[in-house]
PDB file of C-alpha atoms in Angstrom:
ATOM      1  CA  MET A   1     -11.611  -0.486  -0.445  1.00 37.00           C
ATOM      2  CA  HIS A   2     -12.442   0.769  -3.918  1.00 37.00           C
ATOM      3  CA  GLY A   3     -10.993   0.477  -7.416  1.00 43.00           C
ATOM      4  CA  THR A   4      -7.471  -0.835  -7.672  1.00 47.00           C
ATOM      5  CA  ARG A   5      -6.362   0.397  -4.253  1.00 54.00           C
ATOM      6  CA  HIS A   6      -6.797  -1.242  -0.908  1.00 58.00           C
ATOM      7  CA  GLU A   7      -6.456  -0.528   2.786  1.00 66.00           C
ATOM      8  CA  THR A   8      -3.496   1.364   4.183  1.00 76.00           C
ATOM      9  CA  ARG A   9      -4.128  -0.201   7.574  1.00 84.00           C
ATOM     10  CA  LEU A  10      -4.043  -3.752   8.828  1.00 92.00           C
ATOM     11  CA  ASP A  11      -6.371  -4.272  11.752  1.00 91.00           C
ATOM     12  CA  VAL A  12      -4.547  -7.075  13.568  1.00 95.00           C
ATOM     13  CA  ARG A  13      -5.248  -7.365  17.256  1.00 93.00           C
ATOM     14  CA  HIS A  14      -3.100  -7.623  20.376  1.00 93.00           C
ATOM     15  CA  PRO A  15      -0.423  -9.004  20.785  1.00 94.00           C
ATOM     16  CA  TRP A  16       0.222  -7.987  17.148  1.00 96.00           C
ATOM     17  CA  SER A  17       0.405  -4.520  15.657  1.00 96.00           C
ATOM     18  CA  ALA A  18       0.986  -3.449  12.065  1.00 96.00           C
ATOM     19  CA  THR A  19       2.727  -0.387  10.666  1.00 95.00           C
ATOM     20  CA  LEU A  20       2.474   0.510   6.973  1.00 95.00           C
ATOM     21  CA  LEU A  21       5.929   0.911   5.410  1.00 96.00           C
ATOM     22  CA  THR A  22       6.088   4.050   3.281  1.00 94.00           C
ATOM     23  CA  GLY A  23       9.684   4.225   2.090  1.00 95.00           C
ATOM     24  CA  THR A  24      11.830   5.940   4.688  1.00 96.00           C
ATOM     25  CA  ALA A  25      15.587   5.382   4.609  1.00 97.00           C
ATOM     26  CA  GLU A  26      15.374   3.636   8.014  1.00 97.00           C
ATOM     27  CA  GLU A  27      12.787   1.156   6.652  1.00 97.00           C
ATOM     28  CA  GLY A  28      15.033   0.385   3.697  1.00 97.00           C
ATOM     29  CA  GLU A  29      18.022  -0.239   5.968  1.00 98.00           C
ATOM     30  CA  ARG A  30      16.060  -2.511   8.283  1.00 96.00           C
ATOM     31  CA  LEU A  31      14.514  -4.653   5.525  1.00 97.00           C
ATOM     32  CA  SER A  32      17.804  -4.903   3.678  1.00 97.00           C
ATOM     33  CA  ALA A  33      19.523  -6.185   6.841  1.00 97.00           C
ATOM     34  CA  TRP A  34      16.711  -8.590   7.766  1.00 96.00           C
ATOM     35  CA  MET A  35      16.488 -10.126   4.302  1.00 96.00           C
ATOM     36  CA  ARG A  36      20.204 -10.968   4.386  1.00 96.00           C
ATOM     37  CA  GLN A  37      19.595 -13.575   7.094  1.00 94.00           C
ATOM     38  CA  GLU A  38      20.397 -17.009   5.698  1.00 92.00           C
ATOM     39  CA  TYR A  39      16.941 -18.531   6.150  1.00 88.00           C
ATOM     40  CA  LEU A  40      15.284 -15.565   4.394  1.00 91.00           C
ATOM     41  CA  VAL A  41      17.840 -15.575   1.581  1.00 91.00           C
ATOM     42  CA  ARG A  42      16.770 -19.173   0.903  1.00 88.00           C
ATOM     43  CA  THR A  43      13.027 -18.602   1.146  1.00 86.00           C
ATOM     44  CA  TRP A  44      12.572 -15.038  -0.153  1.00 88.00           C
ATOM     45  CA  ASN A  45      15.604 -14.330  -2.347  1.00 85.00           C
ATOM     46  CA  ARG A  46      15.255 -10.573  -1.873  1.00 92.00           C
ATOM     47  CA  VAL A  47      18.778  -9.565  -0.959  1.00 96.00           C
ATOM     48  CA  TRP A  48      18.192  -5.985  -2.038  1.00 97.00           C
ATOM     49  CA  PRO A  49      20.168  -2.873  -1.099  1.00 98.00           C
ATOM     50  CA  PRO A  50      18.317  -0.377   1.113  1.00 98.00           C
ATOM     51  CA  ASP A  51      17.498   2.006  -1.745  1.00 98.00           C
ATOM     52  CA  ARG A  52      15.706  -0.757  -3.669  1.00 97.00           C
ATOM     53  CA  TRP A  53      13.531  -1.452  -0.610  1.00 97.00           C
ATOM     54  CA  VAL A  54      12.796   2.277  -0.304  1.00 97.00           C
ATOM     55  CA  ASP A  55      11.764   2.369  -3.983  1.00 97.00           C
ATOM     56  CA  HIS A  56       9.627  -0.754  -3.497  1.00 95.00           C
ATOM     57  CA  PHE A  57       7.747   0.787  -0.552  1.00 95.00           C
ATOM     58  CA  ARG A  58       7.257   4.132  -2.311  1.00 95.00           C
ATOM     59  CA  ARG A  59       5.981   2.419  -5.467  1.00 93.00           C
ATOM     60  CA  SER A  60       3.579   0.368  -3.331  1.00 90.00           C
ATOM     61  CA  ALA A  61       2.276   3.556  -1.717  1.00 88.00           C
ATOM     62  CA  ALA A  62       1.814   5.250  -5.099  1.00 89.00           C
ATOM     63  CA  GLU A  63       0.181   2.319  -6.910  1.00 87.00           C
ATOM     64  CA  GLY A  64      -1.899   1.064  -3.993  1.00 82.00           C
ATOM     65  CA  SER A  65      -2.467  -2.507  -5.197  1.00 79.00           C
ATOM     66  CA  ASP A  66      -0.119  -3.955  -2.582  1.00 89.00           C
ATOM     67  CA  ARG A  67       0.723  -2.902   0.950  1.00 94.00           C
ATOM     68  CA  PRO A  68       3.894  -3.705   2.929  1.00 96.00           C
ATOM     69  CA  PHE A  69       3.660  -3.853   6.728  1.00 97.00           C
ATOM     70  CA  LEU A  70       6.015  -4.327   9.644  1.00 97.00           C
ATOM     71  CA  ILE A  71       4.393  -6.571  12.241  1.00 97.00           C
ATOM     72  CA  THR A  72       5.352  -6.444  15.886  1.00 96.00           C
ATOM     73  CA  PHE A  73       4.656  -9.065  18.535  1.00 95.00           C
ATOM     74  CA  GLU A  74       4.264  -7.538  21.996  1.00 93.00           C
ATOM     75  CA  GLY A  75       6.191  -4.504  20.727  1.00 92.00           C
ATOM     76  CA  ARG A  76       9.064  -6.534  19.238  1.00 94.00           C
ATOM     77  CA  ALA A  77       9.750  -6.602  15.461  1.00 95.00           C
ATOM     78  CA  PHE A  78       8.317  -9.920  14.316  1.00 95.00           C
ATOM     79  CA  ALA A  79       7.485 -10.099  10.607  1.00 96.00           C
ATOM     80  CA  TYR A  80       7.352  -8.398   7.263  1.00 97.00           C
ATOM     81  CA  VAL A  81       4.049  -8.838   5.414  1.00 97.00           C
ATOM     82  CA  GLU A  82       2.906  -7.831   1.958  1.00 96.00           C
ATOM     83  CA  VAL A  83      -0.825  -7.881   1.264  1.00 96.00           C
ATOM     84  CA  TYR A  84      -1.833  -7.509  -2.375  1.00 95.00           C
ATOM     85  CA  LEU A  85      -4.795  -7.676  -4.715  1.00 94.00           C
ATOM     86  CA  LEU A  86      -4.656 -11.008  -6.549  1.00 95.00           C
ATOM     87  CA  ARG A  87      -5.892  -9.481  -9.805  1.00 94.00           C
ATOM     88  CA  HIS A  88      -2.776  -7.282 -10.011  1.00 90.00           C
ATOM     89  CA  SER A  89      -0.272 -10.021  -9.176  1.00 92.00           C
ATOM     90  CA  VAL A  90       1.859 -12.545 -11.043  1.00 91.00           C
ATOM     91  CA  LEU A  91      -0.613 -15.150  -9.744  1.00 92.00           C
ATOM     92  CA  ALA A  92      -3.582 -13.651 -11.610  1.00 93.00           C
ATOM     93  CA  PRO A  93      -3.151 -15.833 -14.737  1.00 93.00           C
ATOM     94  CA  HIS A  94      -2.854 -18.971 -12.598  1.00 93.00           C
ATOM     95  CA  VAL A  95      -5.704 -18.755 -10.074  1.00 93.00           C
ATOM     96  CA  ASP A  96      -9.393 -17.911 -10.070  1.00 93.00           C
ATOM     97  CA  TRP A  97      -9.921 -14.603  -8.313  1.00 93.00           C
ATOM     98  CA  GLY A  98     -12.640 -12.157  -7.389  1.00 92.00           C
ATOM     99  CA  GLU A  99     -12.225  -8.384  -7.597  1.00 93.00           C
ATOM    100  CA  ARG A 100     -11.374  -8.026  -3.893  1.00 94.00           C
ATOM    101  CA  ASP A 101      -9.502 -11.307  -3.333  1.00 96.00           C
ATOM    102  CA  LEU A 102      -6.146 -10.930  -1.633  1.00 96.00           C
ATOM    103  CA  GLY A 103      -2.732 -12.521  -1.583  1.00 96.00           C
ATOM    104  CA  LEU A 104      -0.067 -12.337   1.061  1.00 96.00           C
ATOM    105  CA  HIS A 105       3.657 -12.823   1.583  1.00 94.00           C
ATOM    106  CA  LEU A 106       5.047 -13.332   5.086  1.00 95.00           C
ATOM    107  CA  ALA A 107       8.601 -13.359   6.403  1.00 93.00           C
ATOM    108  CA  VAL A 108       9.294 -13.803  10.113  1.00 92.00           C
ATOM    109  CA  ILE A 109      12.238 -11.458  10.527  1.00 92.00           C
ATOM    110  CA  ASP A 110      13.361 -12.319  14.058  1.00 90.00           C
ATOM    111  CA  PRO A 111      14.919 -15.813  14.072  1.00 86.00           C
ATOM    112  CA  ALA A 112      14.495 -15.977  17.863  1.00 85.00           C
ATOM    113  CA  LEU A 113      10.721 -15.931  17.275  1.00 86.00           C
ATOM    114  CA  THR A 114      10.691 -18.789  14.771  1.00 83.00           C
ATOM    115  CA  HIS A 115       9.758 -22.413  15.527  1.00 80.00           C
ATOM    116  CA  ARG A 116       7.525 -21.353  18.424  1.00 83.00           C
ATOM    117  CA  GLY A 117       4.140 -21.565  16.709  1.00 85.00           C
ATOM    118  CA  LEU A 118       3.901 -17.776  16.435  1.00 92.00           C
ATOM    119  CA  GLY A 119       3.875 -17.838  12.630  1.00 91.00           C
ATOM    120  CA  THR A 120       0.802 -20.057  12.613  1.00 94.00           C
ATOM    121  CA  ARG A 121      -0.869 -18.007  15.318  1.00 95.00           C
ATOM    122  CA  PHE A 122      -0.177 -14.806  13.390  1.00 96.00           C
ATOM    123  CA  LEU A 123      -1.407 -16.264  10.070  1.00 96.00           C
ATOM    124  CA  ILE A 124      -4.708 -17.206  11.713  1.00 96.00           C
ATOM    125  CA  ASP A 125      -5.096 -13.690  13.132  1.00 96.00           C
ATOM    126  CA  LEU A 126      -3.924 -11.993   9.918  1.00 97.00           C
ATOM    127  CA  THR A 127      -6.322 -13.965   7.730  1.00 97.00           C
ATOM    128  CA  ALA A 128      -9.221 -13.192  10.078  1.00 96.00           C
ATOM    129  CA  ALA A 129      -8.271  -9.488   9.982  1.00 96.00           C
ATOM    130  CA  LEU A 130      -8.211  -9.453   6.174  1.00 96.00           C
ATOM    131  CA  PHE A 131     -11.667 -11.012   5.948  1.00 96.00           C
ATOM    132  CA  ARG A 132     -12.964  -8.684   8.671  1.00 94.00           C
ATOM    133  CA  GLN A 133     -11.617  -5.572   6.930  1.00 93.00           C
ATOM    134  CA  SER A 134     -12.772  -6.515   3.450  1.00 92.00           C
ATOM    135  CA  PRO A 135     -16.253  -8.069   3.394  1.00 93.00           C
ATOM    136  CA  ALA A 136     -16.016  -8.535  -0.402  1.00 93.00           C
ATOM    137  CA  THR A 137     -12.890 -10.717  -0.136  1.00 95.00           C
ATOM    138  CA  THR A 138     -13.814 -14.351  -0.819  1.00 96.00           C
ATOM    139  CA  GLN A 139     -10.336 -15.853  -0.427  1.00 97.00           C
ATOM    140  CA  VAL A 140      -6.788 -15.152   0.677  1.00 97.00           C
ATOM    141  CA  VAL A 141      -3.981 -16.867  -1.223  1.00 98.00           C
ATOM    142  CA  ALA A 142      -0.314 -17.402  -0.376  1.00 97.00           C
ATOM    143  CA  GLU A 143       2.343 -18.739  -2.735  1.00 95.00           C
ATOM    144  CA  PRO A 144       5.436 -19.856  -0.833  1.00 95.00           C
ATOM    145  CA  ASP A 145       8.262 -21.602  -2.623  1.00 93.00           C
ATOM    146  CA  VAL A 146       7.497 -25.330  -2.770  1.00 94.00           C
ATOM    147  CA  ALA A 147      10.786 -25.897  -0.925  1.00 91.00           C
ATOM    148  CA  ASN A 148       9.661 -23.695   2.008  1.00 91.00           C
ATOM    149  CA  THR A 149       8.198 -26.519   4.067  1.00 92.00           C
ATOM    150  CA  VAL A 150       8.060 -24.435   7.259  1.00 90.00           C
ATOM    151  CA  MET A 151       5.772 -21.828   5.680  1.00 93.00           C
ATOM    152  CA  ARG A 152       3.674 -24.443   3.928  1.00 95.00           C
ATOM    153  CA  LYS A 153       3.126 -26.235   7.247  1.00 95.00           C
ATOM    154  CA  ALA A 154       2.210 -22.970   9.005  1.00 95.00           C
ATOM    155  CA  LEU A 155      -0.266 -22.133   6.251  1.00 97.00           C
ATOM    156  CA  ARG A 156      -1.867 -25.599   6.440  1.00 97.00           C
ATOM    157  CA  SER A 157      -2.195 -25.233  10.203  1.00 96.00           C
ATOM    158  CA  SER A 158      -3.846 -21.837   9.626  1.00 96.00           C
ATOM    159  CA  GLY A 159      -6.611 -23.132   7.367  1.00 96.00           C
ATOM    160  CA  TYR A 160      -4.928 -22.814   3.951  1.00 98.00           C
ATOM    161  CA  ARG A 161      -5.055 -25.719   1.503  1.00 97.00           C
ATOM    162  CA  LEU A 162      -2.686 -26.567  -1.333  1.00 97.00           C
ATOM    163  CA  THR A 163      -4.525 -26.165  -4.648  1.00 96.00           C
ATOM    164  CA  GLY A 164      -1.600 -26.634  -7.033  1.00 95.00           C
ATOM    165  CA  THR A 165       1.855 -25.456  -8.007  1.00 96.00           C
ATOM    166  CA  VAL A 166       2.954 -22.957 -10.614  1.00 96.00           C
ATOM    167  CA  ARG A 167       6.279 -21.845 -12.033  1.00 94.00           C
ATOM    168  CA  LEU A 168       6.805 -18.132 -11.387  1.00 91.00           C
ATOM    169  CA  PRO A 169       9.767 -16.043 -12.582  1.00 87.00           C
ATOM    170  CA  ASP A 170      11.701 -16.529  -9.319  1.00 85.00           C
ATOM    171  CA  LYS A 171      10.416 -19.846  -7.931  1.00 90.00           C
ATOM    172  CA  THR A 172       8.095 -22.791  -8.169  1.00 93.00           C
ATOM    173  CA  ALA A 173       5.227 -21.716  -5.939  1.00 95.00           C
ATOM    174  CA  ALA A 174       2.823 -23.779  -3.886  1.00 96.00           C
ATOM    175  CA  ILE A 175      -0.583 -22.128  -4.300  1.00 97.00           C
ATOM    176  CA  MET A 176      -2.265 -22.204  -0.905  1.00 97.00           C
ATOM    177  CA  ARG A 177      -5.804 -20.902  -0.564  1.00 97.00           C
ATOM    178  CA  CYS A 178      -7.986 -19.991   2.403  1.00 98.00           C
ATOM    179  CA  PRO A 179     -11.635 -19.370   1.480  1.00 97.00           C
ATOM    180  CA  ARG A 180     -13.741 -17.022   3.567  1.00 95.00           C
ATOM    181  CA  PRO A 181     -15.243 -19.075   6.390  1.00 90.00           C
ATOM    182  CA  PRO A 182     -19.012 -19.493   6.266  1.00 86.00           C
ATOM    183  CA  ALA A 183     -20.930 -16.949   8.283  1.00 74.00           C
ATOM    184  CA  GLU A 184     -21.973 -18.153  11.690  1.00 56.00           C
ATOM    185  CA  PRO A 185     -25.736 -18.520  11.959  1.00 54.00           C
ATOM    186  CA  VAL A 186     -27.488 -15.928  14.050  1.00 50.00           C
ATOM    187  CA  THR A 187     -29.041 -17.597  17.068  1.00 53.00           C
ATOM    188  CA  SER A 188     -32.096 -16.058  18.632  1.00 46.00           C
ATOM    189  CA  ARG A 189     -32.384 -15.921  22.389  1.00 48.00           C
ATOM    190  CA  HIS A 190     -35.222 -18.482  22.230  1.00 47.00           C
ATOM    191  CA  ASP A 191     -32.917 -21.088  20.632  1.00 45.00           C
ATOM    192  CA  ARG A 192     -30.626 -21.211  23.634  1.00 43.00           C
TER     193      ARG A 192
END
């Protein structure tokens, strides 16, 4: 991870897998359909036509400061995730950030997989993967709408803490931060 760009992979582990979205017509169609679901209209407000999603993914690939991924759970489409560099985001003026600190957006796209604890389980695994992949990352930040109590609860259960709220162009966001966990001490064989 160098400069303004970051990883094109997301090293989540089984039962999750991640595929980078690059801007195919099929990706645009799928995201456009998923984001029209009532609960995502309320929480994401991205009811975009397919071509706008295609443009979004292609711009992300070209600029490299954010990465959109499709997440599967045991091979089934589960979530849409955007991972981005905090310093290039609308949050940058509102939070303290290090050069490699990350932000994320998460939308569970299959309503049959909601309210089962999978969002929390995935957030724990995703956050661990981000810290594992980027040793220079000191924190991961999420900024759900303050009205999105489901996501705020999942983030809290995943180790994120509310550090404030901020008015963004499209919402009032709850700033939720997860610092890098302290390194586990190395134990010698004689200490056991």
